[in-house]
Coordinates of C-alpha atoms in Angstrom, one line a residue:
M214 CA 32.9 -105.7 235.3
Y215 CA 35.6 -104.2 233.1
D216 CA 38.3 -102.0 234.7
V217 CA 38.2 -99.6 231.7
I218 CA 36.1 -99.2 228.6
V219 CA 37.6 -97.0 225.8
C220 CA 35.1 -95.6 223.4
G221 CA 36.6 -95.1 219.9
A222 CA 39.2 -97.3 218.2
G223 CA 41.0 -94.7 216.2
I224 CA 44.7 -94.2 216.7
E225 CA 44.3 -92.4 220.0
G226 CA 41.8 -94.8 221.5
S227 CA 43.7 -97.8 220.3
W228 CA 47.0 -96.6 221.9
I229 CA 45.2 -95.7 225.1
A230 CA 43.6 -99.2 225.2
R231 CA 46.9 -100.9 224.4
Q232 CA 48.6 -99.1 227.3
V233 CA 45.9 -100.0 229.7
A234 CA 46.0 -103.6 228.6
A235 CA 49.8 -103.6 229.1
E236 CA 49.0 -102.9 232.8
G237 CA 47.1 -106.2 233.1
K238 CA 43.7 -104.5 233.4
R239 CA 40.5 -105.9 232.0
I240 CA 39.6 -103.6 229.2
L241 CA 37.1 -103.3 226.4
L242 CA 37.6 -101.1 223.3
L243 CA 34.5 -100.1 221.4
E244 CA 34.2 -98.9 217.8
Q245 CA 31.0 -97.8 216.2
F246 CA 32.0 -98.8 212.6
S247 CA 33.2 -102.0 211.0
L248 CA 37.0 -102.2 211.0
P249 CA 38.9 -101.1 209.1
H250 CA 37.1 -97.9 208.0
G251 CA 37.7 -94.5 206.6
H252 CA 35.1 -92.4 208.5
G253 CA 37.2 -90.8 211.2
S254 CA 40.3 -88.8 211.8
S255 CA 42.6 -91.9 211.7
A256 CA 41.8 -92.6 208.0
G257 CA 44.4 -92.6 205.3
K258 CA 47.7 -94.2 204.4
S259 CA 50.3 -91.7 205.6
R260 CA 51.2 -89.1 208.3
I261 CA 54.3 -87.1 208.9
I262 CA 56.4 -88.0 211.9
R263 CA 58.7 -85.3 213.2
C264 CA 60.2 -83.6 216.3
S265 CA 60.0 -80.2 214.7
Y266 CA 57.3 -78.4 216.7
D267 CA 56.8 -74.7 217.5
K268 CA 55.4 -75.6 220.9
L269 CA 58.0 -77.2 223.2
N270 CA 55.6 -79.3 225.1
Y271 CA 54.8 -81.4 222.0
A272 CA 58.4 -81.5 220.9
R273 CA 59.4 -82.9 224.3
M274 CA 56.9 -85.8 223.8
M275 CA 58.2 -86.8 220.4
P276 CA 61.5 -88.7 221.3
E277 CA 59.5 -91.1 223.4
A278 CA 56.8 -91.4 220.7
F279 CA 59.5 -92.3 218.1
K280 CA 60.9 -94.9 220.5
M281 CA 57.5 -96.4 221.1
W282 CA 56.6 -96.6 217.4
T283 CA 60.0 -98.3 216.8
E284 CA 59.3 -100.8 219.6
L285 CA 55.9 -101.5 218.0
E286 CA 57.6 -102.2 214.7
K287 CA 59.8 -104.8 216.3
E288 CA 57.0 -106.4 218.4
Q289 CA 54.7 -106.8 215.4
A290 CA 57.4 -107.4 212.8
A291 CA 55.9 -104.7 210.7
N292 CA 57.5 -101.8 208.7
L293 CA 55.6 -98.8 209.9
L294 CA 57.9 -95.9 209.5
V295 CA 59.8 -94.7 206.4
R296 CA 62.7 -92.5 207.5
C297 CA 63.6 -89.4 205.5
P298 CA 64.4 -85.8 206.4
L299 CA 61.9 -83.1 207.1
V300 CA 62.3 -79.7 205.5
T301 CA 60.3 -76.9 207.2
I302 CA 60.2 -73.7 205.0
S303 CA 58.9 -70.6 206.8
N304 CA 59.6 -67.2 208.1
K305 CA 62.7 -66.3 210.2
E306 CA 60.8 -66.2 213.5
R307 CA 59.3 -69.7 213.1
L308 CA 62.5 -71.3 211.9
K309 CA 64.3 -69.8 215.0
Q310 CA 61.7 -71.3 217.3
L311 CA 61.9 -74.7 215.7
S312 CA 65.7 -74.7 215.8
T313 CA 65.6 -73.6 219.5
N314 CA 63.3 -76.5 220.4
L315 CA 65.3 -79.1 218.4
S316 CA 68.6 -77.9 220.0
F317 CA 67.0 -78.2 223.4
L318 CA 66.2 -81.8 222.7
S319 CA 69.6 -82.5 221.0
I320 CA 67.8 -83.4 217.7
S321 CA 70.1 -83.3 214.7
H322 CA 69.1 -80.5 212.3
E323 CA 70.5 -78.1 209.8
H324 CA 69.8 -74.6 208.5
I325 CA 69.4 -74.3 204.8
T326 CA 69.1 -71.1 202.7
A327 CA 66.5 -70.6 199.9
A328 CA 69.3 -70.8 197.4
E329 CA 70.5 -74.2 198.8
V330 CA 67.1 -75.9 198.8
S331 CA 67.0 -77.0 195.2
D332 CA 70.7 -78.0 195.3
R333 CA 70.1 -80.2 198.3
F334 CA 66.7 -81.5 197.2
P335 CA 66.2 -81.6 193.4
G336 CA 62.6 -81.3 192.6
L337 CA 61.9 -78.7 195.3
K338 CA 62.1 -75.0 195.0
S339 CA 61.9 -72.2 197.7
P340 CA 62.7 -69.0 195.8
N341 CA 62.5 -66.6 198.8
R342 CA 62.4 -68.5 202.1
N343 CA 65.0 -70.4 204.1
G344 CA 64.4 -73.7 205.9
V345 CA 65.3 -76.0 208.8
V346 CA 66.1 -79.7 208.0
E347 CA 65.4 -82.3 210.6
L348 CA 67.6 -85.2 209.6
S349 CA 65.7 -88.2 210.9
A350 CA 61.9 -87.5 210.5
G351 CA 59.8 -89.5 208.2
V352 CA 56.4 -90.9 207.0
M353 CA 54.1 -93.1 209.0
K354 CA 52.2 -95.8 207.1
A355 CA 49.1 -94.8 209.0
D356 CA 46.7 -97.6 208.1
K357 CA 49.4 -100.2 209.0
C358 CA 50.2 -98.3 212.2
L359 CA 46.6 -98.6 213.4
N360 CA 46.4 -102.3 212.5
A361 CA 49.7 -102.9 214.5
V362 CA 48.5 -101.1 217.6
Q363 CA 45.2 -103.0 217.6
A364 CA 47.0 -106.3 217.1
S365 CA 49.3 -105.5 220.0
F366 CA 46.2 -104.7 222.1
A367 CA 44.7 -108.0 221.3
S368 CA 47.9 -109.9 222.1
L369 CA 47.8 -108.3 225.6
G370 CA 44.4 -109.7 226.3
G371 CA 42.3 -106.7 225.3
V372 CA 38.8 -107.1 223.9
L373 CA 37.8 -105.1 220.8
H374 CA 34.2 -104.9 219.6
D375 CA 33.5 -103.1 216.3
C376 CA 30.1 -102.3 214.9
E377 CA 29.1 -101.2 218.4
K378 CA 28.0 -97.6 218.7
V379 CA 27.9 -96.0 222.1
L380 CA 24.4 -94.7 222.8
H381 CA 24.8 -93.6 226.4
V382 CA 27.3 -93.4 229.2
Q383 CA 25.6 -93.5 232.6
P384 CA 27.7 -92.7 235.7
I385 CA 26.4 -94.8 238.7
S386 CA 29.1 -94.0 241.3
E387 CA 32.8 -93.0 241.6
S388 CA 33.7 -96.5 240.7
H389 CA 30.9 -97.7 238.5
I390 CA 29.7 -96.6 235.0
K391 CA 27.3 -98.3 232.6
V392 CA 28.0 -98.0 228.9
M393 CA 25.1 -98.7 226.6
T394 CA 25.6 -99.6 222.9
N395 CA 23.4 -100.7 220.1
A396 CA 24.3 -104.3 221.0
A397 CA 24.7 -104.6 224.8
T398 CA 25.2 -102.8 228.2
Y399 CA 28.5 -103.0 229.9
D400 CA 29.7 -102.2 233.4
C401 CA 33.1 -100.7 234.2
K402 CA 35.0 -98.7 236.7
C403 CA 36.3 -96.0 234.3
V404 CA 35.4 -94.8 230.8
I405 CA 37.7 -93.1 228.4
L406 CA 36.1 -91.1 225.6
A407 CA 38.3 -91.0 222.5
C408 CA 35.5 -90.5 220.1
G409 CA 37.2 -88.1 217.7
P410 CA 34.6 -86.0 215.7
W411 CA 31.8 -87.6 217.7
I412 CA 33.0 -86.5 221.1
N413 CA 30.4 -83.8 221.8
K414 CA 27.6 -86.2 220.7
V415 CA 28.7 -88.5 223.6
L416 CA 29.4 -85.7 226.0
E417 CA 26.1 -83.7 225.6
P418 CA 24.0 -86.2 227.6
L419 CA 26.7 -85.8 230.3
D420 CA 26.1 -82.1 230.5
L421 CA 29.2 -81.0 228.7
N422 CA 30.1 -79.5 225.3
I423 CA 33.6 -78.6 224.4
P424 CA 34.5 -75.9 221.8
I425 CA 35.7 -77.9 218.8
K426 CA 35.2 -77.7 215.1
V427 CA 34.9 -80.8 212.9
T428 CA 36.4 -80.0 209.5
Q429 CA 36.9 -81.9 206.3
I430 CA 40.3 -81.8 204.7
N431 CA 41.5 -83.1 201.4
S432 CA 44.6 -85.2 200.8
M433 CA 45.8 -84.4 197.2
Y434 CA 48.1 -86.4 195.0
W435 CA 49.9 -85.0 191.9
K436 CA 51.6 -87.1 189.2
A437 CA 55.4 -86.8 188.9
K438 CA 57.1 -86.3 185.6
N439 CA 60.1 -88.2 187.1
P440 CA 59.0 -90.2 190.2
Q441 CA 62.5 -91.1 191.1
V442 CA 63.2 -87.5 192.1
Y443 CA 60.5 -87.6 194.7
K444 CA 61.2 -91.0 196.3
P445 CA 62.3 -91.1 200.0
E446 CA 64.9 -93.8 199.3
N447 CA 66.5 -91.2 197.0
G448 CA 66.7 -88.7 199.8
F449 CA 63.6 -86.6 199.1
P450 CA 62.1 -85.2 202.3
V451 CA 58.7 -84.6 203.8
I452 CA 57.9 -80.9 203.7
I453 CA 56.0 -78.4 205.8
C454 CA 55.9 -75.0 204.0
D455 CA 54.6 -71.6 204.8
S456 CA 54.9 -70.5 201.2
D457 CA 55.9 -67.1 200.1
L458 CA 52.8 -67.2 198.0
G459 CA 50.9 -66.8 201.2
F460 CA 49.5 -70.3 201.8
H461 CA 50.5 -73.3 204.0
F462 CA 51.0 -76.8 202.6
Y463 CA 52.7 -80.0 203.5
S464 CA 53.9 -83.0 201.4
T465 CA 55.1 -86.5 201.6
P466 CA 57.3 -88.3 199.0
V467 CA 56.2 -90.7 196.4
L468 CA 55.0 -93.7 198.5
E469 CA 51.3 -94.4 198.6
Y470 CA 50.4 -94.3 194.9
P471 CA 52.9 -95.2 192.1
E472 CA 54.3 -92.0 190.4
H473 CA 52.2 -89.7 192.7
M474 CA 53.2 -87.4 195.5
K475 CA 51.0 -86.0 198.2
V476 CA 51.0 -82.2 198.4
S477 CA 48.0 -80.8 200.4
C478 CA 47.0 -77.2 200.9
H479 CA 43.9 -77.3 203.1
F480 CA 40.8 -75.1 202.8
K481 CA 38.9 -76.5 205.7
M482 CA 35.1 -76.7 205.8
E483 CA 33.0 -77.5 208.9
V484 CA 30.9 -80.7 208.7
D485 CA 28.7 -82.9 210.7
P486 CA 30.5 -86.2 210.9
D487 CA 27.2 -88.1 210.4
N488 CA 26.2 -85.9 207.4
R489 CA 29.1 -85.0 205.2
G490 CA 27.1 -84.3 202.1
S491 CA 26.8 -80.6 203.0
F492 CA 29.1 -78.1 204.7
L493 CA 28.1 -76.1 207.8
T494 CA 30.2 -73.1 206.7
K495 CA 30.7 -71.2 203.5
A496 CA 34.0 -71.4 201.6
K497 CA 36.4 -68.5 201.9
F498 CA 37.3 -68.8 198.2
S499 CA 35.5 -70.1 195.1
E500 CA 36.3 -73.5 193.8
E501 CA 38.1 -72.0 190.9
R502 CA 40.2 -69.7 193.1
I503 CA 41.2 -72.7 195.3
K504 CA 42.1 -74.8 192.2
K505 CA 44.3 -72.0 191.0
I506 CA 46.0 -71.5 194.4
R507 CA 46.9 -75.2 194.6
E508 CA 48.1 -75.4 191.0
D509 CA 50.2 -72.2 191.5
L510 CA 51.8 -73.8 194.6
I511 CA 52.8 -76.9 192.6
K512 CA 54.3 -74.7 189.8
H513 CA 56.1 -72.5 192.2
H514 CA 57.7 -75.3 194.4
F515 CA 57.7 -78.6 192.5
P516 CA 59.0 -78.3 189.0
D517 CA 58.9 -82.0 188.4
L518 CA 55.2 -82.5 189.3
I519 CA 52.4 -82.1 186.8
P520 CA 50.3 -79.2 188.1
E521 CA 47.0 -81.0 187.6
L522 CA 45.3 -82.7 190.5
S523 CA 45.2 -86.4 190.0
I524 CA 43.8 -88.1 193.2
V525 CA 41.8 -86.7 196.1
E526 CA 41.0 -88.4 199.4
H527 CA 38.9 -87.0 202.3
C528 CA 39.5 -87.0 206.0
I529 CA 38.0 -85.2 209.0
Q530 CA 39.8 -83.4 211.9
T531 CA 38.6 -82.3 215.3
E532 CA 40.1 -78.9 216.1
T533 CA 40.2 -76.9 219.3
P534 CA 40.5 -73.0 219.2
D535 CA 44.2 -73.2 220.3
N536 CA 45.0 -76.4 218.4
D537 CA 46.0 -78.0 221.7
F538 CA 44.7 -81.4 222.8
V539 CA 41.9 -82.0 225.3
I540 CA 43.0 -84.6 227.9
D541 CA 41.1 -84.2 231.2
H542 CA 38.6 -85.7 233.6
H543 CA 34.9 -84.8 233.2
P544 CA 34.4 -81.9 235.7
K545 CA 31.6 -83.8 237.5
H546 CA 32.8 -87.4 237.1
E547 CA 36.4 -88.2 237.9
N548 CA 36.1 -91.7 236.3
I549 CA 35.1 -90.3 232.9
I550 CA 38.2 -89.2 231.0
I551 CA 38.1 -87.2 227.7
A552 CA 40.8 -87.5 225.1
G553 CA 40.0 -85.5 222.0
G554 CA 40.6 -82.3 220.0
F555 CA 43.8 -83.6 218.5
S556 CA 43.6 -80.8 215.8
G557 CA 45.4 -82.6 213.0
H558 CA 48.7 -83.4 214.8
G559 CA 47.9 -86.1 217.2
Y560 CA 48.6 -89.3 215.1
K561 CA 52.4 -89.4 215.7
L562 CA 52.0 -88.5 219.4
A563 CA 49.4 -91.3 220.1
P564 CA 51.8 -93.6 222.0
V565 CA 52.6 -90.9 224.5
V566 CA 48.9 -89.8 224.6
G567 CA 48.2 -93.4 225.5
K568 CA 50.6 -93.4 228.4
I569 CA 49.3 -90.1 229.7
V570 CA 45.6 -91.1 229.6
C571 CA 46.4 -94.6 231.0
S572 CA 48.0 -92.9 234.0
L573 CA 45.0 -90.7 234.6
A574 CA 42.7 -93.7 234.3
L575 CA 44.7 -95.7 236.9
G576 CA 45.0 -92.8 239.3
R577 CA 48.7 -92.0 238.7
K578 CA 50.4 -88.7 237.9
P579 CA 51.3 -88.6 234.2
E580 CA 55.0 -88.3 233.2
Y581 CA 54.2 -85.2 231.1
P582 CA 52.4 -82.0 232.2
V583 CA 48.8 -82.0 231.2
N584 CA 47.7 -78.5 232.4
K585 CA 47.7 -77.2 228.8
F586 CA 45.3 -79.9 227.8
A587 CA 42.8 -79.1 230.6
L588 CA 39.1 -78.3 229.9
S589 CA 39.3 -75.3 232.2
R590 CA 41.2 -73.3 229.6
F591 CA 38.0 -72.9 227.6
N592 CA 35.8 -70.1 228.9
N593 CA 33.1 -71.4 226.6
A594 CA 33.1 -75.1 227.6
S595 CA 29.5 -75.3 228.5
R596 CA 27.8 -77.5 231.1
L597 CA 24.5 -78.0 229.6

């Protein structure tokens, strides 16, 4: 019998499993697809890593997350993080909140006026809005990060089975659960469900459905006229921008594709993760309107990018109504733990999520408050 089985080997499930393995427990990590794959929320080559958060509870988790990622780099002799500044461009109220949180955590940052943006960062313009610069943020090499966590898990004695889809989770007692897959049936003391977009498909037979939306997003790459301007080694930052044009976008420097920079403005559409050929909701704008919005953003903010979309990659996110995580015990089964709804900002925090969920699984009080992640906050979390 396993001490713990983790269902889902994305970045959250892999870090959870790694933390449990580090405790010397007998653990199995199950993944429905052949690894590596691009079907879930952990797909892609890059993520932003930052301490700049509007919500203090997440900001407080980031210093330890940074530390744990750096330790993983050393352990696996892998280059996982590319350090560069982060510029957040937004309204006065949001910038004040970010600065307050960064100051509380003693994170180095600076205020920058709209007029100073292009002087400080050639290739970027912000005609009407100021910014906050977090000096030591960066880009995560997401695919390499996931590989490194799984390698660390294996080195600690953890067992990983891919191509095994969880078909049913059957609680037997407070210390015994059966997990049935397409390949075998396993026994364990505790199950952790880190199933990403598939979380409700596993929970529904357990009389639970949580209010999440599964959405498809597009990562978009634009060719640079002068790529040197946009390289992180030359000081170009990652950017989070609430544009004065009325839309939100984020960007990472030239890194993944030669001469191309990622600048993404999302118009999210709900999908079934098992049937992405058609959307479950109608688009707010026409395709032509969306194309124009994106091109206008490039023209307005990035004078050295060609305003013609070059490369598009797809990813899916699992979003809660308040964009906060779900980390909690099943209301009827204490030895079933749910870790989901990471709402597009869980990747960088995965090491700390791993520690929190590991503590819950082993009956310890987590080092961080988890009340804001509780299922009870949803009035419409149904028990079927």
